Amino acid sequence: MTDPTRLSLVELRDAIARGETSSAQAVAAAAARIERFDGAVGSFLSLDDDAVERAGRIDEELKSGKDSGSLTGVPVAVKDNLCRKDRLTTCASRMLSNFRPPYDATVVQGLERERGVIVGATNLDEFAMGSSTENSAVRVTRNPWDPTRIPGGSSGGSAAAVAARFVPLALGSDTGGSIRQPAAHCGVVGLKPTYGRVSRYGLVAFASSLDQVGVFTRTVADAAVGLQAIAGADSSDATCSPETPPDYLANLDQPLDGLRIGVVEERLAEGLDDELRATFDQSIAALKERGAKIVQVSLPRQKYGIAAYYVIASSEASSNLGRYDGIRYGFRADERETFERLAEERKALEATGDAKKLDALDSALVRMYRETRSQGFGVEVKRRIMLGTFALSAGYFDQYYMQAAKVRRLIRQDYEQAFANCDVLAGPVTPTPAFKIGERVDDPLAMYLSDLYTVGANLSGVPALSVPAGFTKSGLPIGLHLEAPWFAEARLLQAARAFETTTDAGTKSPNDEALAALVVASS
């Protein structure tokens, strides 16, 4: 029997349907592989002990002739910022280390409706704030292709889980590139749908006007199946489109004859790694051979994208994370320590007789808020809360937030003008290959610039994906970034599928022996 972990989502689903393997066997194989190699990768934060049991029930349903779904029996994973009823949903933060939601996210319901078997929750940068998955309060995730390097972020755990063949499908969230950037670094397909195509209900909010749930897979066809399972209207999310999604597989293999692919000139400027530029040029030549018409387009305000994005995202984060106060739910600082510290400070001030400082001393409640948020949030989350609070403060709101909102509108106009001249935009995903773990931890600006080419899709709301395009000389994956007009995911997938047939980059996998050696070395 073929090892289930070597099959794509579609291959595995069909093998289960034919009885060549079972869901229980597939999930057990995934669990065994995770147990063997995840000590080196660190992609999961929690695993479901009852996954094999649930898979067995699906096998029994198949035998009884019950209708199957598009994911029937397939092991899948979800990013740990998607709510799952009565299961830990931590956002890789101390603040939610014991949080068990009372409901499922809509996308989780979609996976289960299509009979997928969720095996666990994957690691991320805390509250999805980061580009390397080094900001997790729990563990650092490593790139399966080179464990000394980052897998990308914030959905690095999901990308690494698919690249390491733990699961053929994992969900992530993308606020400024958090699906596409790790997909490129890990050599898998990563799709961010149009804002509103997929419900955000049950996604723990970072920046509500930018967040979008999407998928990681090993093939474009698998991404189409994954998107089909989670897309669609949802009355629980007022920003979700009421339109019924099309059949994303229907025209997937249509030829590209005449499809206009726009090369964004601003993304080929100074700062782009030479190997990534060469791979991109080869990718465009391959698309041209497949019948696409290549045109040059411009997104002139792209240079303002990072600044606008971090003002808007941090402002929304500041507002969204205000709910974590130690009172309603989540982490609370030790009250006894807080009261004791307050009493000691009061006693010291009373000894000095400084009435003014005594009057200014925080109350126990305010001190508890402060201690809770200081201890519960990590450095990067605190940084963004402070940036956002400043940008929204009196006297600075117009200068920062309103200016960023105006730039956002102009960036959307650039996309509208570009799509008047082409059908799909193409460019690199990132300026550089995956960097070393720890290399940019103390340089937030360098870390933020990792998202230089991806934030535009979030600011404008268009769908975008990364598809494997090749490797550097040192064996690090390189992705091709494609963007399409609003709600044109079918066109986006068609272009990606056509490109996928020109390269074997997506068929390769990390070296198991290297991962096994790292597990032994770290044990």
Short mmCIF file of C-alpha atoms in Angstrom, two decimals:
data_model
loop_
_atom_site.label_atom_id
_atom_site.label_comp_id
_atom_site.label_asym_id
_atom_site.label_seq_id
_atom_site.Cartn_x
_atom_site.Cartn_y
_atom_site.Cartn_z
CA MET A 1 0.00 0.00 0.00
CA THR A 2 1.26 3.48 -0.86
CA ASP A 3 2.26 5.58 2.15
CA PRO A 4 -0.76 7.90 2.67
CA THR A 5 1.53 10.79 3.65
CA ARG A 6 3.01 10.79 0.14
CA LEU A 7 -0.35 11.40 -1.54
CA SER A 8 -1.89 14.74 -2.40
CA LEU A 9 -5.25 15.68 -0.90
CA VAL A 10 -7.16 14.61 -4.02
CA GLU A 11 -5.15 11.39 -4.38
CA LEU A 12 -5.68 10.45 -0.74
CA ARG A 13 -9.39 11.30 -0.75
CA ASP A 14 -9.93 9.19 -3.87
CA ALA A 15 -7.87 6.30 -2.49
CA ILE A 16 -10.05 6.30 0.64
CA ALA A 17 -13.21 6.39 -1.49
CA ARG A 18 -11.97 3.38 -3.52
CA GLY A 19 -11.14 1.44 -0.38
CA GLU A 20 -7.42 1.27 -1.17
CA THR A 21 -6.73 2.75 2.25
CA SER A 22 -8.93 3.95 5.08
CA SER A 23 -9.31 7.26 6.87
CA ALA A 24 -8.14 5.62 10.11
CA GLN A 25 -4.98 4.40 8.36
CA ALA A 26 -4.36 7.82 6.80
CA VAL A 27 -4.80 9.65 10.10
CA ALA A 28 -2.68 7.10 11.95
CA ALA A 29 0.08 7.53 9.33
CA ALA A 30 -0.11 11.31 9.75
CA ALA A 31 0.09 10.97 13.55
CA ALA A 32 3.09 8.62 13.27
CA ARG A 33 4.91 11.02 10.96
CA ILE A 34 4.18 13.96 13.25
CA GLU A 35 5.48 11.99 16.23
CA ARG A 36 8.63 11.07 14.32
CA PHE A 37 9.55 14.44 12.84
CA ASP A 38 7.70 17.30 14.52
CA GLY A 39 10.29 17.43 17.27
CA ALA A 40 12.56 18.89 14.59
CA VAL A 41 9.97 21.06 12.83
CA GLY A 42 7.73 22.30 15.64
CA SER A 43 4.69 22.83 13.46
CA PHE A 44 1.98 21.75 15.94
CA LEU A 45 0.93 23.29 19.25
CA SER A 46 -1.65 20.63 20.08
CA LEU A 47 -2.80 17.28 18.67
CA ASP A 48 -6.24 15.70 18.87
CA ASP A 49 -6.09 12.41 20.79
CA ASP A 50 -9.38 11.31 19.29
CA ALA A 51 -8.49 11.92 15.61
CA VAL A 52 -8.05 8.23 14.72
CA GLU A 53 -11.31 7.40 16.47
CA ARG A 54 -13.17 10.07 14.47
CA ALA A 55 -11.55 8.76 11.28
CA GLY A 56 -12.79 5.26 12.12
CA ARG A 57 -16.34 6.56 12.37
CA ILE A 58 -16.00 8.09 8.90
CA ASP A 59 -14.81 4.70 7.58
CA GLU A 60 -17.92 3.06 9.03
CA GLU A 61 -20.12 5.72 7.42
CA LEU A 62 -18.48 5.08 4.04
CA LYS A 63 -19.15 1.36 4.37
CA SER A 64 -22.80 2.06 5.12
CA GLY A 65 -23.13 4.14 1.97
CA LYS A 66 -23.46 7.55 3.64
CA ASP A 67 -22.79 10.50 1.33
CA SER A 68 -19.18 11.61 1.38
CA GLY A 69 -17.70 15.09 1.15
CA SER A 70 -14.85 16.65 -0.79
CA LEU A 71 -12.41 15.97 2.07
CA THR A 72 -13.80 12.64 3.30
CA GLY A 73 -11.33 10.91 5.57
CA VAL A 74 -8.40 13.25 4.84
CA PRO A 75 -6.27 14.44 7.79
CA VAL A 76 -6.16 18.26 7.98
CA ALA A 77 -4.79 20.88 10.38
CA VAL A 78 -5.88 24.35 11.43
CA LYS A 79 -3.93 27.39 12.57
CA ASP A 80 -4.28 27.89 16.30
CA ASN A 81 -6.17 31.18 15.94
CA LEU A 82 -9.29 29.43 14.60
CA CYS A 83 -11.83 28.56 17.29
CA ARG A 84 -12.67 24.92 17.88
CA LYS A 85 -15.36 24.14 20.39
CA ASP A 86 -14.00 22.91 23.74
CA ARG A 87 -10.48 22.53 22.32
CA LEU A 88 -7.50 24.70 23.13
CA THR A 89 -7.25 27.79 20.90
CA THR A 90 -4.22 29.70 22.16
CA CYS A 91 -3.04 32.01 19.34
CA ALA A 92 0.42 30.91 20.57
CA SER A 93 0.03 33.40 23.41
CA ARG A 94 0.27 33.15 27.16
CA MET A 95 -2.85 35.32 27.20
CA LEU A 96 -4.99 32.45 25.83
CA SER A 97 -2.96 29.50 27.06
CA ASN A 98 -6.03 27.83 28.62
CA PHE A 99 -8.78 29.18 26.36
CA ARG A 100 -11.36 26.69 25.08
CA PRO A 101 -13.96 28.39 22.84
CA PRO A 102 -17.65 27.56 23.21
CA TYR A 103 -18.13 27.32 19.42
CA ASP A 104 -16.46 26.31 16.15
CA ALA A 105 -15.22 28.79 13.55
CA THR A 106 -17.26 28.70 10.35
CA VAL A 107 -14.26 27.37 8.39
CA VAL A 108 -13.82 24.58 10.94
CA GLN A 109 -17.47 23.70 10.39
CA GLY A 110 -16.73 23.66 6.64
CA LEU A 111 -13.87 21.18 7.03
CA GLU A 112 -16.01 18.90 9.16
CA ARG A 113 -19.03 19.25 6.87
CA GLU A 114 -16.83 17.97 4.03
CA ARG A 115 -15.76 15.11 6.31
CA GLY A 116 -12.13 16.15 6.81
CA VAL A 117 -10.45 14.90 10.00
CA ILE A 118 -8.75 17.67 11.97
CA VAL A 119 -5.65 16.24 13.67
CA GLY A 120 -4.39 19.31 15.53
CA ALA A 121 -3.67 23.02 15.76
CA THR A 122 -0.54 24.57 14.25
CA ASN A 123 1.93 27.12 15.55
CA LEU A 124 1.96 30.81 14.63
CA ASP A 125 3.46 34.12 15.58
CA GLU A 126 1.56 35.27 18.66
CA PHE A 127 -1.87 36.57 17.63
CA ALA A 128 -0.63 36.22 14.01
CA MET A 129 1.75 39.17 14.45
CA GLY A 130 5.01 38.31 12.73
CA SER A 131 6.71 37.04 9.61
CA SER A 132 8.81 34.18 10.93
CA THR A 133 6.87 32.18 13.58
CA GLU A 134 9.61 33.15 16.04
CA ASN A 135 7.17 35.27 18.04
CA SER A 136 5.22 32.28 19.32
CA ALA A 137 5.09 32.17 23.12
CA VAL A 138 5.28 28.37 22.94
CA ARG A 139 7.94 27.29 20.46
CA VAL A 140 9.85 28.27 17.32
CA THR A 141 8.82 26.50 14.11
CA ARG A 142 11.64 25.50 11.75
CA ASN A 143 11.68 25.27 7.98
CA PRO A 144 11.57 21.58 6.96
CA TRP A 145 13.90 22.31 4.04
CA ASP A 146 16.55 23.80 6.32
CA PRO A 147 15.84 23.68 10.07
CA THR A 148 18.29 26.53 10.70
CA ARG A 149 15.90 28.86 8.83
CA ILE A 150 12.46 30.30 9.46
CA PRO A 151 9.39 28.82 7.75
CA GLY A 152 7.85 32.26 7.32
CA GLY A 153 4.95 33.64 9.28
CA SER A 154 2.62 34.14 10.80
CA SER A 155 1.15 30.84 9.54
CA GLY A 156 4.52 29.10 9.63
CA GLY A 157 3.19 26.07 11.50
CA SER A 158 0.58 25.32 8.84
CA ALA A 159 3.04 25.82 5.97
CA ALA A 160 5.66 23.60 7.63
CA ALA A 161 3.06 20.90 8.40
CA VAL A 162 2.11 20.63 4.72
CA ALA A 163 5.73 20.83 3.51
CA ALA A 164 6.81 18.09 5.94
CA ARG A 165 3.92 15.90 4.68
CA PHE A 166 2.20 15.76 8.06
CA VAL A 167 -1.12 16.73 6.41
CA PRO A 168 -2.08 17.51 2.78
CA LEU A 169 -4.25 20.50 3.80
CA ALA A 170 -3.88 23.11 6.52
CA LEU A 171 -5.75 26.34 7.16
CA GLY A 172 -3.98 29.61 7.85
CA SER A 173 -4.84 33.29 8.08
CA ASP A 174 -3.37 36.10 6.01
CA THR A 175 -3.36 39.72 7.21
CA GLY A 176 -0.37 41.03 5.27
CA GLY A 177 1.12 37.94 3.62
CA SER A 178 0.89 35.37 6.39
CA ILE A 179 -0.18 32.56 4.04
CA ARG A 180 1.73 33.40 0.88
CA GLN A 181 5.09 34.25 2.45
CA PRO A 182 5.43 30.98 4.46
CA ALA A 183 4.09 29.03 1.48
CA ALA A 184 6.92 30.43 -0.64
CA HIS A 185 9.54 29.70 2.02
CA CYS A 186 8.29 26.14 2.54
CA GLY A 187 7.71 25.23 -1.11
CA VAL A 188 3.93 24.69 -0.97
CA VAL A 189 0.83 26.33 -2.44
CA GLY A 190 -0.67 29.08 -0.27
CA LEU A 191 -3.94 30.81 -1.21
CA LYS A 192 -5.41 33.98 0.31
CA PRO A 193 -8.95 34.46 -1.06
CA THR A 194 -10.69 37.76 -1.73
CA TYR A 195 -11.61 39.58 1.48
CA GLY A 196 -15.16 38.43 2.14
CA ARG A 197 -15.01 35.20 0.14
CA VAL A 198 -14.42 33.16 3.31
CA SER A 199 -16.05 33.79 6.68
CA ARG A 200 -13.93 35.24 9.48
CA TYR A 201 -16.39 34.10 12.17
CA GLY A 202 -14.33 32.26 14.78
CA LEU A 203 -11.00 33.65 13.57
CA VAL A 204 -9.40 35.42 16.54
CA ALA A 205 -9.14 38.99 15.31
CA PHE A 206 -5.84 40.73 14.59
CA ALA A 207 -6.80 43.42 12.04
CA SER A 208 -10.43 42.92 11.08
CA SER A 209 -10.40 44.80 7.77
CA LEU A 210 -7.36 42.82 6.56
CA ASP A 211 -7.63 39.30 8.04
CA GLN A 212 -8.64 36.47 5.72
CA VAL A 213 -8.64 32.69 6.16
CA GLY A 214 -7.02 30.60 3.42
CA VAL A 215 -5.38 27.26 2.63
CA PHE A 216 -2.01 25.53 2.33
CA THR A 217 -1.69 22.47 0.09
CA ARG A 218 0.91 20.70 -2.04
CA THR A 219 -0.90 21.18 -5.37
CA VAL A 220 -3.11 23.81 -6.98
CA ALA A 221 -5.95 21.31 -7.44
CA ASP A 222 -5.81 20.58 -3.72
CA ALA A 223 -6.01 24.32 -3.01
CA ALA A 224 -9.13 24.53 -5.19
CA VAL A 225 -10.74 21.70 -3.21
CA GLY A 226 -9.74 23.29 0.10
CA LEU A 227 -11.11 26.68 -0.90
CA GLN A 228 -14.38 25.10 -2.06
CA ALA A 229 -14.80 23.55 1.39
CA ILE A 230 -14.52 26.82 3.33
CA ALA A 231 -15.82 29.52 0.93
CA GLY A 232 -19.33 30.89 0.88
CA ALA A 233 -21.87 33.12 2.59
CA ASP A 234 -22.16 33.24 6.37
CA SER A 235 -24.75 35.25 8.27
CA SER A 236 -22.45 35.27 11.30
CA ASP A 237 -19.94 37.48 9.44
CA ALA A 238 -21.32 40.77 8.14
CA THR A 239 -18.28 41.23 5.87
CA CYS A 240 -18.76 37.87 4.14
CA SER A 241 -20.02 37.96 0.56
CA PRO A 242 -23.52 36.53 0.02
CA GLU A 243 -22.52 35.27 -3.46
CA THR A 244 -22.32 31.53 -4.03
CA PRO A 245 -18.75 30.54 -4.98
CA PRO A 246 -18.24 28.96 -8.42
CA ASP A 247 -16.90 25.45 -8.95
CA TYR A 248 -13.17 26.06 -8.62
CA LEU A 249 -12.25 22.77 -10.28
CA ALA A 250 -14.47 23.22 -13.35
CA ASN A 251 -12.03 25.19 -15.51
CA LEU A 252 -8.83 24.50 -13.62
CA ASP A 253 -7.05 22.87 -16.56
CA GLN A 254 -8.20 25.29 -19.24
CA PRO A 255 -5.32 26.62 -21.41
CA LEU A 256 -4.00 30.13 -20.87
CA ASP A 257 -4.44 31.17 -24.50
CA GLY A 258 -4.56 34.94 -24.50
CA LEU A 259 -4.62 35.36 -20.71
CA ARG A 260 -2.88 38.65 -19.95
CA ILE A 261 -0.35 38.38 -17.14
CA GLY A 262 0.92 41.68 -15.81
CA VAL A 263 4.48 41.90 -14.52
CA VAL A 264 4.61 44.50 -11.74
CA GLU A 265 7.68 46.58 -12.47
CA GLU A 266 8.00 47.96 -8.91
CA ARG A 267 8.53 44.44 -7.56
CA LEU A 268 11.63 43.91 -9.69
CA ALA A 269 13.54 46.90 -8.36
CA GLU A 270 16.60 47.12 -6.11
CA GLY A 271 16.45 44.85 -3.06
CA LEU A 272 15.23 41.71 -4.82
CA ASP A 273 17.59 38.75 -4.40
CA ASP A 274 19.35 37.80 -7.66
CA GLU A 275 18.35 34.12 -7.51
CA LEU A 276 14.73 35.03 -6.87
CA ARG A 277 14.81 37.46 -9.81
CA ALA A 278 16.25 34.80 -12.12
CA THR A 279 13.61 32.27 -11.04
CA PHE A 280 10.86 34.83 -11.60
CA ASP A 281 12.11 35.58 -15.12
CA GLN A 282 12.10 31.84 -15.87
CA SER A 283 8.56 31.57 -14.49
CA ILE A 284 7.29 34.34 -16.75
CA ALA A 285 8.95 32.69 -19.75
CA ALA A 286 7.22 29.41 -18.84
CA LEU A 287 3.82 31.13 -18.62
CA LYS A 288 4.43 32.73 -22.01
CA GLU A 289 5.15 29.31 -23.49
CA ARG A 290 1.81 28.15 -22.09
CA GLY A 291 0.01 30.78 -24.15
CA ALA A 292 -0.16 33.73 -21.76
CA LYS A 293 0.38 37.25 -23.04
CA ILE A 294 2.91 39.13 -20.90
CA VAL A 295 2.35 42.84 -20.29
CA GLN A 296 4.10 45.38 -18.08
CA VAL A 297 2.00 47.08 -15.41
CA SER A 298 2.66 49.48 -12.57
CA LEU A 299 1.52 49.74 -8.96
CA PRO A 300 3.11 53.14 -8.26
CA ARG A 301 1.91 53.45 -4.65
CA GLN A 302 3.33 50.07 -3.64
CA LYS A 303 6.26 51.86 -1.98
CA TYR A 304 3.82 53.26 0.59
CA GLY A 305 2.21 49.88 1.26
CA ILE A 306 4.31 48.77 4.23
CA ALA A 307 3.88 52.09 6.06
CA ALA A 308 0.13 52.19 5.44
CA TYR A 309 -0.29 48.54 6.35
CA TYR A 310 1.50 48.75 9.69
CA VAL A 311 -0.41 51.87 10.75
CA ILE A 312 -3.79 50.30 9.87
CA ALA A 313 -3.00 46.80 11.13
CA SER A 314 -1.50 48.04 14.40
CA SER A 315 -4.42 50.40 14.98
CA GLU A 316 -6.94 47.60 14.52
CA ALA A 317 -4.84 45.28 16.67
CA SER A 318 -4.77 47.86 19.45
CA SER A 319 -8.56 47.97 19.39
CA ASN A 320 -9.13 44.22 19.01
CA LEU A 321 -6.73 43.23 21.76
CA GLY A 322 -8.27 45.62 24.27
CA ARG A 323 -10.63 42.81 25.31
CA TYR A 324 -7.79 40.88 26.97
CA ASP A 325 -7.93 42.56 30.37
CA GLY A 326 -7.70 39.65 32.80
CA ILE A 327 -11.36 39.98 33.75
CA ARG A 328 -13.58 38.45 31.09
CA TYR A 329 -11.49 35.46 29.98
CA GLY A 330 -7.93 34.43 29.34
CA PHE A 331 -4.79 34.92 31.41
CA ARG A 332 -4.89 36.96 34.63
CA ALA A 333 -1.82 38.08 36.55
CA ASP A 334 -1.45 36.59 40.01
CA GLU A 335 -3.68 38.78 42.15
CA ARG A 336 -1.81 38.13 45.37
CA GLU A 337 1.50 39.20 43.85
CA THR A 338 -0.15 42.29 42.37
CA PHE A 339 -1.70 43.31 45.70
CA GLU A 340 1.53 42.59 47.60
CA ARG A 341 3.56 44.69 45.19
CA LEU A 342 1.05 47.52 45.45
CA ALA A 343 1.15 47.36 49.27
CA GLU A 344 4.94 47.49 49.31
CA GLU A 345 5.00 50.54 47.04
CA ARG A 346 2.34 52.26 49.15
CA LYS A 347 4.25 51.56 52.35
CA ALA A 348 7.47 52.96 50.85
CA LEU A 349 5.69 56.14 49.72
CA GLU A 350 3.99 56.60 53.06
CA ALA A 351 7.43 56.57 54.66
CA THR A 352 8.52 59.46 52.45
CA GLY A 353 5.34 61.43 53.12
CA ASP A 354 4.95 62.23 49.41
CA ALA A 355 1.17 62.81 49.24
CA LYS A 356 1.19 63.63 45.53
CA LYS A 357 2.77 60.30 44.59
CA LEU A 358 0.47 58.47 46.94
CA ASP A 359 -2.55 60.00 45.21
CA ALA A 360 -1.14 59.02 41.83
CA LEU A 361 -0.51 55.41 42.83
CA ASP A 362 -2.54 53.00 40.70
CA SER A 363 -5.50 51.25 42.21
CA ALA A 364 -5.28 47.48 42.64
CA LEU A 365 -7.65 47.02 39.67
CA VAL A 366 -5.59 49.20 37.32
CA ARG A 367 -2.43 47.46 38.51
CA MET A 368 -4.00 44.08 37.77
CA TYR A 369 -4.85 45.21 34.23
CA ARG A 370 -1.30 46.39 33.71
CA GLU A 371 0.31 43.27 35.15
CA THR A 372 -1.98 41.00 33.13
CA ARG A 373 -1.24 42.66 29.81
CA SER A 374 2.48 43.04 30.56
CA GLN A 375 2.86 39.37 31.41
CA GLY A 376 0.31 37.97 28.97
CA PHE A 377 1.53 39.58 25.74
CA GLY A 378 4.89 39.08 24.04
CA VAL A 379 7.25 41.78 22.81
CA GLU A 380 5.95 42.03 19.23
CA VAL A 381 2.30 42.15 20.28
CA LYS A 382 3.08 44.91 22.79
CA ARG A 383 4.97 46.80 20.10
CA ARG A 384 2.00 46.75 17.75
CA ILE A 385 -0.49 47.65 20.46
CA MET A 386 1.61 50.69 21.35
CA LEU A 387 2.05 51.68 17.70
CA GLY A 388 -1.68 51.39 17.11
CA THR A 389 -2.65 53.22 20.28
CA PHE A 390 -0.35 56.08 19.33
CA ALA A 391 -1.70 56.25 15.77
CA LEU A 392 -5.27 56.43 17.08
CA SER A 393 -4.58 58.92 19.86
CA ALA A 394 -5.91 62.46 19.94
CA GLY A 395 -3.79 64.76 17.84
CA TYR A 396 -2.28 61.95 15.77
CA PHE A 397 -5.36 60.20 14.33
CA ASP A 398 -5.54 62.47 11.27
CA GLN A 399 -1.78 62.53 10.83
CA TYR A 400 -1.33 58.75 10.83
CA TYR A 401 -4.46 56.61 10.65
CA MET A 402 -6.44 58.81 8.27
CA GLN A 403 -3.42 59.27 6.01
CA ALA A 404 -2.89 55.51 5.92
CA ALA A 405 -6.57 54.99 5.05
CA LYS A 406 -6.22 57.45 2.14
CA VAL A 407 -3.12 55.63 0.89
CA ARG A 408 -5.02 52.36 1.12
CA ARG A 409 -7.70 53.75 -1.18
CA LEU A 410 -5.05 54.88 -3.66
CA ILE A 411 -3.42 51.44 -3.60
CA ARG A 412 -6.80 49.89 -4.42
CA GLN A 413 -7.12 52.33 -7.34
CA ASP A 414 -3.71 51.17 -8.60
CA TYR A 415 -4.97 47.59 -8.62
CA GLU A 416 -8.13 48.63 -10.47
CA GLN A 417 -6.07 50.37 -13.15
CA ALA A 418 -3.67 47.44 -13.43
CA PHE A 419 -6.49 44.94 -13.88
CA ALA A 420 -7.95 47.11 -16.64
CA ASN A 421 -4.86 46.10 -18.65
CA CYS A 422 -4.32 42.51 -17.50
CA ASP A 423 -6.09 39.49 -16.05
CA VAL A 424 -3.55 38.33 -13.46
CA LEU A 425 -0.62 40.08 -11.78
CA ALA A 426 2.69 38.28 -11.27
CA GLY A 427 5.73 38.99 -9.14
CA PRO A 428 8.05 37.52 -6.51
CA VAL A 429 6.52 36.64 -3.14
CA THR A 430 9.36 37.91 -0.99
CA PRO A 431 12.53 39.98 -1.55
CA THR A 432 14.78 37.20 -0.16
CA PRO A 433 14.72 33.45 0.51
CA ALA A 434 13.99 32.20 4.05
CA PHE A 435 16.45 33.81 6.45
CA LYS A 436 18.22 32.28 9.44
CA ILE A 437 16.35 31.84 12.71
CA GLY A 438 17.24 34.78 14.96
CA GLU A 439 18.63 36.88 12.11
CA ARG A 440 15.95 39.59 12.25
CA VAL A 441 14.51 39.22 15.73
CA ASP A 442 16.14 42.44 16.91
CA ASP A 443 15.40 44.36 13.70
CA PRO A 444 11.62 44.82 13.42
CA LEU A 445 11.88 46.98 10.28
CA ALA A 446 13.84 44.31 8.39
CA MET A 447 11.24 41.77 9.51
CA TYR A 448 8.37 43.99 8.34
CA LEU A 449 9.96 44.39 4.91
CA SER A 450 9.54 40.63 4.38
CA ASP A 451 5.94 41.52 3.48
CA LEU A 452 6.87 44.20 0.94
CA TYR A 453 5.26 42.42 -2.02
CA THR A 454 2.31 40.86 -0.23
CA VAL A 455 0.60 43.61 1.81
CA GLY A 456 -0.97 45.17 -1.30
CA ALA A 457 -3.34 42.24 -1.74
CA ASN A 458 -4.61 42.70 1.82
CA LEU A 459 -4.93 46.48 1.59
CA SER A 460 -6.88 46.14 -1.66
CA GLY A 461 -8.71 42.90 -0.75
CA VAL A 462 -7.80 40.98 -3.94
CA PRO A 463 -7.15 37.20 -3.96
CA ALA A 464 -3.53 36.08 -4.21
CA LEU A 465 -1.47 32.94 -3.97
CA SER A 466 2.05 31.58 -3.92
CA VAL A 467 2.90 28.55 -6.04
CA PRO A 468 6.28 26.71 -5.94
CA ALA A 469 8.59 28.04 -8.67
CA GLY A 470 12.03 26.63 -7.92
CA PHE A 471 14.92 26.53 -5.49
CA THR A 472 18.02 28.56 -4.67
CA LYS A 473 21.44 26.99 -5.18
CA SER A 474 21.43 26.13 -1.47
CA GLY A 475 18.11 24.28 -1.81
CA LEU A 476 15.68 26.85 -0.38
CA PRO A 477 12.21 27.04 -1.99
CA ILE A 478 11.14 30.02 -4.11
CA GLY A 479 7.53 30.95 -4.83
CA LEU A 480 5.73 32.78 -7.63
CA HIS A 481 3.16 35.37 -6.49
CA LEU A 482 -0.05 35.69 -8.50
CA GLU A 483 -2.95 38.09 -7.88
CA ALA A 484 -6.34 38.36 -9.59
CA PRO A 485 -9.29 40.78 -9.48
CA TRP A 486 -11.79 40.62 -6.65
CA PHE A 487 -13.62 37.26 -6.46
CA ALA A 488 -11.68 35.88 -9.46
CA GLU A 489 -10.15 32.98 -7.53
CA ALA A 490 -11.07 30.60 -10.37
CA ARG A 491 -8.92 32.59 -12.79
CA LEU A 492 -6.11 32.78 -10.23
CA LEU A 493 -6.16 29.01 -9.73
CA GLN A 494 -6.25 28.42 -13.51
CA ALA A 495 -3.09 30.51 -14.01
CA ALA A 496 -1.37 28.82 -11.07
CA ARG A 497 -2.30 25.37 -12.35
CA ALA A 498 -0.93 26.15 -15.81
CA PHE A 499 2.33 27.31 -14.27
CA GLU A 500 2.47 24.29 -11.97
CA THR A 501 2.64 22.01 -15.01
CA THR A 502 5.84 23.73 -16.18
CA THR A 503 7.96 22.88 -13.12
CA ASP A 504 8.62 19.98 -10.78
CA ALA A 505 9.28 22.34 -7.83
CA GLY A 506 6.02 21.40 -6.14
CA THR A 507 6.64 17.66 -6.38
CA LYS A 508 9.76 17.69 -4.21
CA SER A 509 9.86 17.16 -0.45
CA PRO A 510 12.29 17.95 2.37
CA ASN A 511 14.87 15.34 3.32
CA ASP A 512 13.52 12.94 5.95
CA GLU A 513 17.01 11.82 6.99
CA ALA A 514 18.03 15.39 7.82
CA LEU A 515 14.91 15.89 9.92
CA ALA A 516 15.43 12.58 11.70
CA ALA A 517 19.05 13.51 12.49
CA LEU A 518 17.90 16.82 13.98
CA VAL A 519 15.35 15.02 16.16
CA VAL A 520 18.09 12.74 17.48
CA ALA A 521 20.47 15.66 18.04
CA SER A 522 17.89 17.64 20.00
CA SER A 523 16.72 14.72 22.17
#
